[in-house]
Amino acid sequence: MKALVSAILLTLPMAAFSQDAMVLCVEDQAAAPYTFPTKDGTMQVLIKMAAKQINQPVTFKVQQWKRCIEDVRGGALNGLLNAGYTPFHADYAAFPMSGGKANTAQSLARMDIMAYRMKGSKVGWDGSKFSNVGKPVLIPSGFATISDQLKSMSVSYDDNTKEPLRNFYKMIAGQGEVILGFDIEMNALIASHQDIADKVEMIPAKFMTADFYVPFNKAYYAAHKDQVEALWTAIGKVRKSKEYLDAIKDIK
């Protein structure tokens, strides 16, 4: 009997975070290599490894990005995978914080956002402002990290298309003069589509660098603060581990 009681007690700390699974929303469009709708990207691997460390079940629900945002905002889902710390997201979601700022040490990844134009175009970006742009800047639908930055610059944008590949073709068709997107994803699309590579080029000056997180609905965070903060802490540790780096080295 004593042995049985001891065994039960030993399982209690590990079971503390294993009552209910956290449900995180993932976009239904690939954001290679970070997230995919039908397989694990680097961020999904990171979340799973971090959750395993703290014995916290996590499940993913794949939806359109705008639907993800609305479901997390309304509390139907707990958290959002791959969101930047922006005024838009911070209005409804809790992020890992340190000193009044988002804690970049607990982010999922840091990404560079670059601008792309037609070859031979006079469109420019000098690191602080655009030049020779007469049409709205093309950006992926629902990406507040980019749209909030453009709003702060009073630059008009078109976010009616969710697939970066379609934005390339919109620009080639004359429906835009410049596209913004994540460099790894955009460069991979160019490399895999010769018809785009022949016509499009990246502007050398970086548009911005942003960190991306797994934020949680504020009410969920308030009710599950210990679990959420344990996950964020584990993310920061796992992200630097050799085990994680080995696990993601072939994801493209």
CSV table of C-alpha atoms in Angstrom, one decimal:
chain,number,residue,atom,x,y,z
A,1,MET,CA,0.0,0.0,0.0
A,2,LYS,CA,2.8,2.4,0.9
A,3,ALA,CA,4.5,1.7,-2.4
A,4,LEU,CA,1.2,2.4,-4.2
A,5,VAL,CA,0.7,5.8,-2.4
A,6,SER,CA,4.3,6.8,-3.1
A,7,ALA,CA,3.9,6.0,-6.8
A,8,ILE,CA,0.7,8.1,-7.0
A,9,LEU,CA,2.4,11.0,-5.2
A,10,LEU,CA,5.4,10.8,-7.6
A,11,THR,CA,3.0,11.2,-10.5
A,12,LEU,CA,1.3,14.3,-9.2
A,13,PRO,CA,3.9,17.0,-10.2
A,14,MET,CA,4.1,15.6,-13.7
A,15,ALA,CA,0.3,15.4,-14.0
A,16,ALA,CA,-0.3,19.0,-12.9
A,17,PHE,CA,-0.3,20.4,-16.4
A,18,SER,CA,-1.9,17.4,-18.1
A,19,GLN,CA,-5.6,17.9,-17.4
A,20,ASP,CA,-6.7,19.7,-20.7
A,21,ALA,CA,-4.9,20.2,-23.9
A,22,MET,CA,-4.0,23.7,-25.1
A,23,VAL,CA,-5.6,24.2,-28.5
A,24,LEU,CA,-3.5,26.4,-30.8
A,25,CYS,CA,-4.6,27.7,-34.2
A,26,VAL,CA,-2.3,27.2,-37.2
A,27,GLU,CA,-2.8,28.9,-40.6
A,28,ASP,CA,-4.2,26.7,-43.4
A,29,GLN,CA,-1.5,28.1,-45.8
A,30,ALA,CA,2.1,26.9,-45.5
A,31,ALA,CA,4.6,29.4,-44.1
A,32,ALA,CA,7.7,27.4,-44.8
A,33,PRO,CA,9.7,26.3,-43.0
A,34,TYR,CA,7.8,27.6,-39.9
A,35,THR,CA,4.3,26.1,-40.1
A,36,PHE,CA,2.4,23.8,-42.5
A,37,PRO,CA,-1.2,22.7,-42.5
A,38,THR,CA,-0.5,19.0,-43.2
A,39,LYS,CA,2.8,18.4,-41.5
A,40,ASP,CA,5.0,19.9,-38.8
A,41,GLY,CA,7.0,23.0,-39.5
A,42,THR,CA,9.8,24.2,-37.2
A,43,MET,CA,7.4,26.1,-34.9
A,44,GLN,CA,5.1,23.1,-34.5
A,45,VAL,CA,8.1,20.9,-33.6
A,46,LEU,CA,9.2,23.5,-31.1
A,47,ILE,CA,5.8,23.7,-29.5
A,48,LYS,CA,5.5,19.9,-29.2
A,49,MET,CA,9.0,19.5,-27.7
A,50,ALA,CA,8.4,22.3,-25.2
A,51,ALA,CA,5.0,21.0,-24.3
A,52,LYS,CA,6.5,17.5,-23.7
A,53,GLN,CA,9.0,18.9,-21.3
A,54,ILE,CA,6.3,20.3,-19.0
A,55,ASN,CA,3.9,17.4,-19.7
A,56,GLN,CA,1.3,19.7,-21.2
A,57,PRO,CA,-0.9,18.3,-24.0
A,58,VAL,CA,-1.1,20.6,-27.0
A,59,THR,CA,-3.3,20.2,-30.1
A,60,PHE,CA,-3.3,22.2,-33.3
A,61,LYS,CA,-6.4,23.3,-35.3
A,62,VAL,CA,-5.8,24.4,-38.9
A,63,GLN,CA,-7.9,27.2,-40.2
A,64,GLN,CA,-7.8,30.4,-42.3
A,65,TRP,CA,-5.6,32.9,-40.5
A,66,LYS,CA,-8.3,35.5,-40.0
A,67,ARG,CA,-10.6,32.8,-38.6
A,68,CYS,CA,-7.7,31.8,-36.3
A,69,ILE,CA,-7.5,35.3,-35.0
A,70,GLU,CA,-11.2,35.6,-34.4
A,71,ASP,CA,-11.5,32.3,-32.6
A,72,VAL,CA,-8.6,33.1,-30.3
A,73,ARG,CA,-10.0,36.6,-29.7
A,74,GLY,CA,-13.5,35.2,-28.9
A,75,GLY,CA,-12.1,32.4,-26.7
A,76,ALA,CA,-13.1,29.5,-28.9
A,77,LEU,CA,-9.4,28.5,-29.2
A,78,ASN,CA,-6.7,29.1,-26.7
A,79,GLY,CA,-3.7,30.4,-28.6
A,80,LEU,CA,-2.3,31.4,-31.9
A,81,LEU,CA,0.8,30.0,-33.6
A,82,ASN,CA,3.1,32.4,-35.3
A,83,ALA,CA,1.9,35.9,-34.3
A,84,GLY,CA,4.0,39.1,-33.9
A,85,TYR,CA,3.7,41.4,-31.0
A,86,THR,CA,1.7,44.2,-32.5
A,87,PRO,CA,-1.0,46.6,-31.1
A,88,PHE,CA,-3.6,44.5,-33.0
A,89,HIS,CA,-2.7,41.2,-31.4
A,90,ALA,CA,-1.8,42.7,-28.0
A,91,ASP,CA,-5.4,44.0,-27.7
A,92,TYR,CA,-6.8,40.5,-27.2
A,93,ALA,CA,-3.9,38.2,-26.5
A,94,ALA,CA,-1.2,37.8,-23.8
A,95,PHE,CA,2.4,37.5,-24.9
A,96,PRO,CA,5.5,36.6,-22.9
A,97,MET,CA,6.8,39.9,-21.5
A,98,SER,CA,9.9,41.2,-19.9
A,99,GLY,CA,10.4,44.8,-18.8
A,100,GLY,CA,7.2,45.9,-20.5
A,101,LYS,CA,8.3,44.5,-23.8
A,102,ALA,CA,7.7,41.2,-25.5
A,103,ASN,CA,10.3,38.7,-24.4
A,104,THR,CA,12.2,37.8,-27.5
A,105,ALA,CA,14.0,35.0,-25.7
A,106,GLN,CA,10.7,33.2,-25.6
A,107,SER,CA,9.8,33.7,-29.2
A,108,LEU,CA,9.3,30.9,-31.7
A,109,ALA,CA,11.5,32.5,-34.4
A,110,ARG,CA,12.9,35.8,-35.7
A,111,MET,CA,12.2,36.6,-39.3
A,112,ASP,CA,13.3,39.2,-41.8
A,113,ILE,CA,10.6,40.8,-43.9
A,114,MET,CA,11.8,42.0,-47.4
A,115,ALA,CA,10.3,43.9,-50.3
A,116,TYR,CA,10.1,42.6,-53.8
A,117,ARG,CA,9.6,44.4,-57.1
A,118,MET,CA,9.6,43.8,-60.9
A,119,LYS,CA,13.0,43.7,-62.5
A,120,GLY,CA,13.7,47.1,-64.1
A,121,SER,CA,11.2,48.8,-61.8
A,122,LYS,CA,12.0,52.2,-60.3
A,123,VAL,CA,10.2,51.2,-57.1
A,124,GLY,CA,12.5,51.7,-54.1
A,125,TRP,CA,12.8,51.0,-50.4
A,126,ASP,CA,15.7,52.7,-48.6
A,127,GLY,CA,15.2,51.2,-45.2
A,128,SER,CA,12.8,53.9,-44.0
A,129,LYS,CA,10.5,54.9,-46.9
A,130,PHE,CA,9.2,53.7,-50.2
A,131,SER,CA,9.8,55.7,-53.5
A,132,ASN,CA,8.0,55.5,-56.8
A,133,VAL,CA,5.1,53.5,-55.5
A,134,GLY,CA,1.7,54.5,-56.8
A,135,LYS,CA,-0.3,51.4,-55.9
A,136,PRO,CA,-1.1,49.8,-52.5
A,137,VAL,CA,1.7,47.5,-51.2
A,138,LEU,CA,0.8,43.8,-51.6
A,139,ILE,CA,1.0,41.9,-48.3
A,140,PRO,CA,-0.4,38.5,-47.1
A,141,SER,CA,-3.9,38.6,-45.7
A,142,GLY,CA,-4.2,39.0,-42.0
A,143,PHE,CA,-0.6,39.6,-41.1
A,144,ALA,CA,-0.9,42.4,-38.5
A,145,THR,CA,2.9,42.5,-38.0
A,146,ILE,CA,3.3,43.9,-41.5
A,147,SER,CA,0.0,45.9,-41.8
A,148,ASP,CA,0.5,47.6,-38.4
A,149,GLN,CA,4.0,48.8,-39.6
A,150,LEU,CA,2.6,50.1,-42.8
A,151,LYS,CA,-0.2,51.9,-40.9
A,152,SER,CA,2.4,53.6,-38.8
A,153,MET,CA,4.0,54.8,-42.0
A,154,SER,CA,0.7,55.9,-43.5
A,155,VAL,CA,1.3,53.6,-46.5
A,156,SER,CA,-1.7,52.0,-48.2
A,157,TYR,CA,-1.7,48.3,-48.7
A,158,ASP,CA,-3.7,45.4,-50.3
A,159,ASP,CA,-4.1,42.4,-48.0
A,160,ASN,CA,-6.9,40.7,-50.0
A,161,THR,CA,-4.8,37.7,-50.9
A,162,LYS,CA,-3.6,35.2,-48.4
A,163,GLU,CA,-1.1,33.2,-50.6
A,164,PRO,CA,2.3,34.9,-51.2
A,165,LEU,CA,2.5,33.1,-54.5
A,166,ARG,CA,-0.7,34.8,-55.7
A,167,ASN,CA,0.7,38.1,-54.7
A,168,PHE,CA,3.7,37.6,-57.0
A,169,TYR,CA,1.3,36.9,-59.9
A,170,LYS,CA,-0.8,39.9,-59.0
A,171,MET,CA,2.3,42.1,-59.2
A,172,ILE,CA,3.3,40.5,-62.5
A,173,ALA,CA,-0.2,41.3,-63.8
A,174,GLY,CA,0.2,44.9,-62.9
A,175,GLN,CA,-2.0,44.9,-59.8
A,176,GLY,CA,0.8,46.1,-57.6
A,177,GLU,CA,4.3,47.4,-57.7
A,178,VAL,CA,5.9,46.0,-54.6
A,179,ILE,CA,5.3,43.0,-52.3
A,180,LEU,CA,6.3,42.4,-48.7
A,181,GLY,CA,6.9,39.0,-47.3
A,182,PHE,CA,9.1,36.7,-45.2
A,183,ASP,CA,12.4,36.3,-46.9
A,184,ILE,CA,12.8,32.5,-46.5
A,185,GLU,CA,9.4,31.8,-47.8
A,186,MET,CA,9.4,34.4,-50.6
A,187,ASN,CA,12.9,33.4,-51.8
A,188,ALA,CA,11.9,29.7,-51.9
A,189,LEU,CA,8.9,30.6,-54.0
A,190,ILE,CA,11.0,32.6,-56.4
A,191,ALA,CA,13.6,29.7,-56.7
A,192,SER,CA,10.9,27.2,-57.4
A,193,HIS,CA,9.0,29.2,-60.1
A,194,GLN,CA,11.1,30.2,-63.0
A,195,ASP,CA,8.4,32.5,-64.5
A,196,ILE,CA,8.6,34.5,-61.3
A,197,ALA,CA,12.4,34.4,-61.0
A,198,ASP,CA,12.7,35.8,-64.5
A,199,LYS,CA,10.6,38.9,-63.7
A,200,VAL,CA,10.9,39.6,-59.9
A,201,GLU,CA,13.8,40.7,-57.7
A,202,MET,CA,14.3,41.4,-54.0
A,203,ILE,CA,15.1,44.9,-52.9
A,204,PRO,CA,18.3,44.7,-50.9
A,205,ALA,CA,17.4,46.9,-47.9
A,206,LYS,CA,15.5,45.0,-45.2
A,207,PHE,CA,11.9,46.2,-44.5
A,208,MET,CA,11.9,45.0,-40.9
A,209,THR,CA,12.8,42.2,-38.6
A,210,ALA,CA,10.2,40.7,-36.3
A,211,ASP,CA,9.9,38.1,-33.6
A,212,PHE,CA,7.0,35.7,-33.6
A,213,TYR,CA,5.3,34.1,-30.7
A,214,VAL,CA,2.5,31.8,-29.4
A,215,PRO,CA,0.2,34.3,-27.7
A,216,PHE,CA,-2.9,33.2,-25.7
A,217,ASN,CA,-6.4,34.6,-25.3
A,218,LYS,CA,-6.2,36.9,-22.3
A,219,ALA,CA,-9.0,35.2,-20.4
A,220,TYR,CA,-7.4,31.8,-21.0
A,221,TYR,CA,-4.0,33.2,-19.9
A,222,ALA,CA,-5.5,34.5,-16.7
A,223,ALA,CA,-7.1,31.2,-15.8
A,224,HIS,CA,-4.0,29.1,-16.8
A,225,LYS,CA,-1.1,31.5,-16.1
A,226,ASP,CA,1.2,28.8,-14.7
A,227,GLN,CA,0.8,26.5,-17.6
A,228,VAL,CA,1.2,29.2,-20.2
A,229,GLU,CA,4.2,30.7,-18.7
A,230,ALA,CA,5.8,27.2,-18.2
A,231,LEU,CA,5.3,26.6,-21.9
A,232,TRP,CA,6.8,30.0,-22.9
A,233,THR,CA,9.8,29.2,-20.6
A,234,ALA,CA,10.2,25.8,-22.1
A,235,ILE,CA,10.1,27.3,-25.6
A,236,GLY,CA,13.0,29.6,-24.8
A,237,LYS,CA,15.1,26.6,-23.6
A,238,VAL,CA,14.2,24.1,-26.3
A,239,ARG,CA,14.8,26.6,-29.1
A,240,LYS,CA,18.5,26.7,-28.2
A,241,SER,CA,18.9,23.0,-27.7
A,242,LYS,CA,20.8,20.6,-30.0
A,243,GLU,CA,17.9,18.2,-30.0
A,244,TYR,CA,15.6,20.8,-31.5
A,245,LEU,CA,18.1,22.1,-34.0
A,246,ASP,CA,18.7,18.5,-35.1
A,247,ALA,CA,15.0,17.9,-35.4
A,248,ILE,CA,14.4,20.8,-37.7
A,249,LYS,CA,17.5,20.8,-39.9
A,250,ASP,CA,15.8,19.1,-42.9
A,251,ILE,CA,12.5,21.0,-42.7
A,252,LYS,CA,12.0,23.2,-45.8
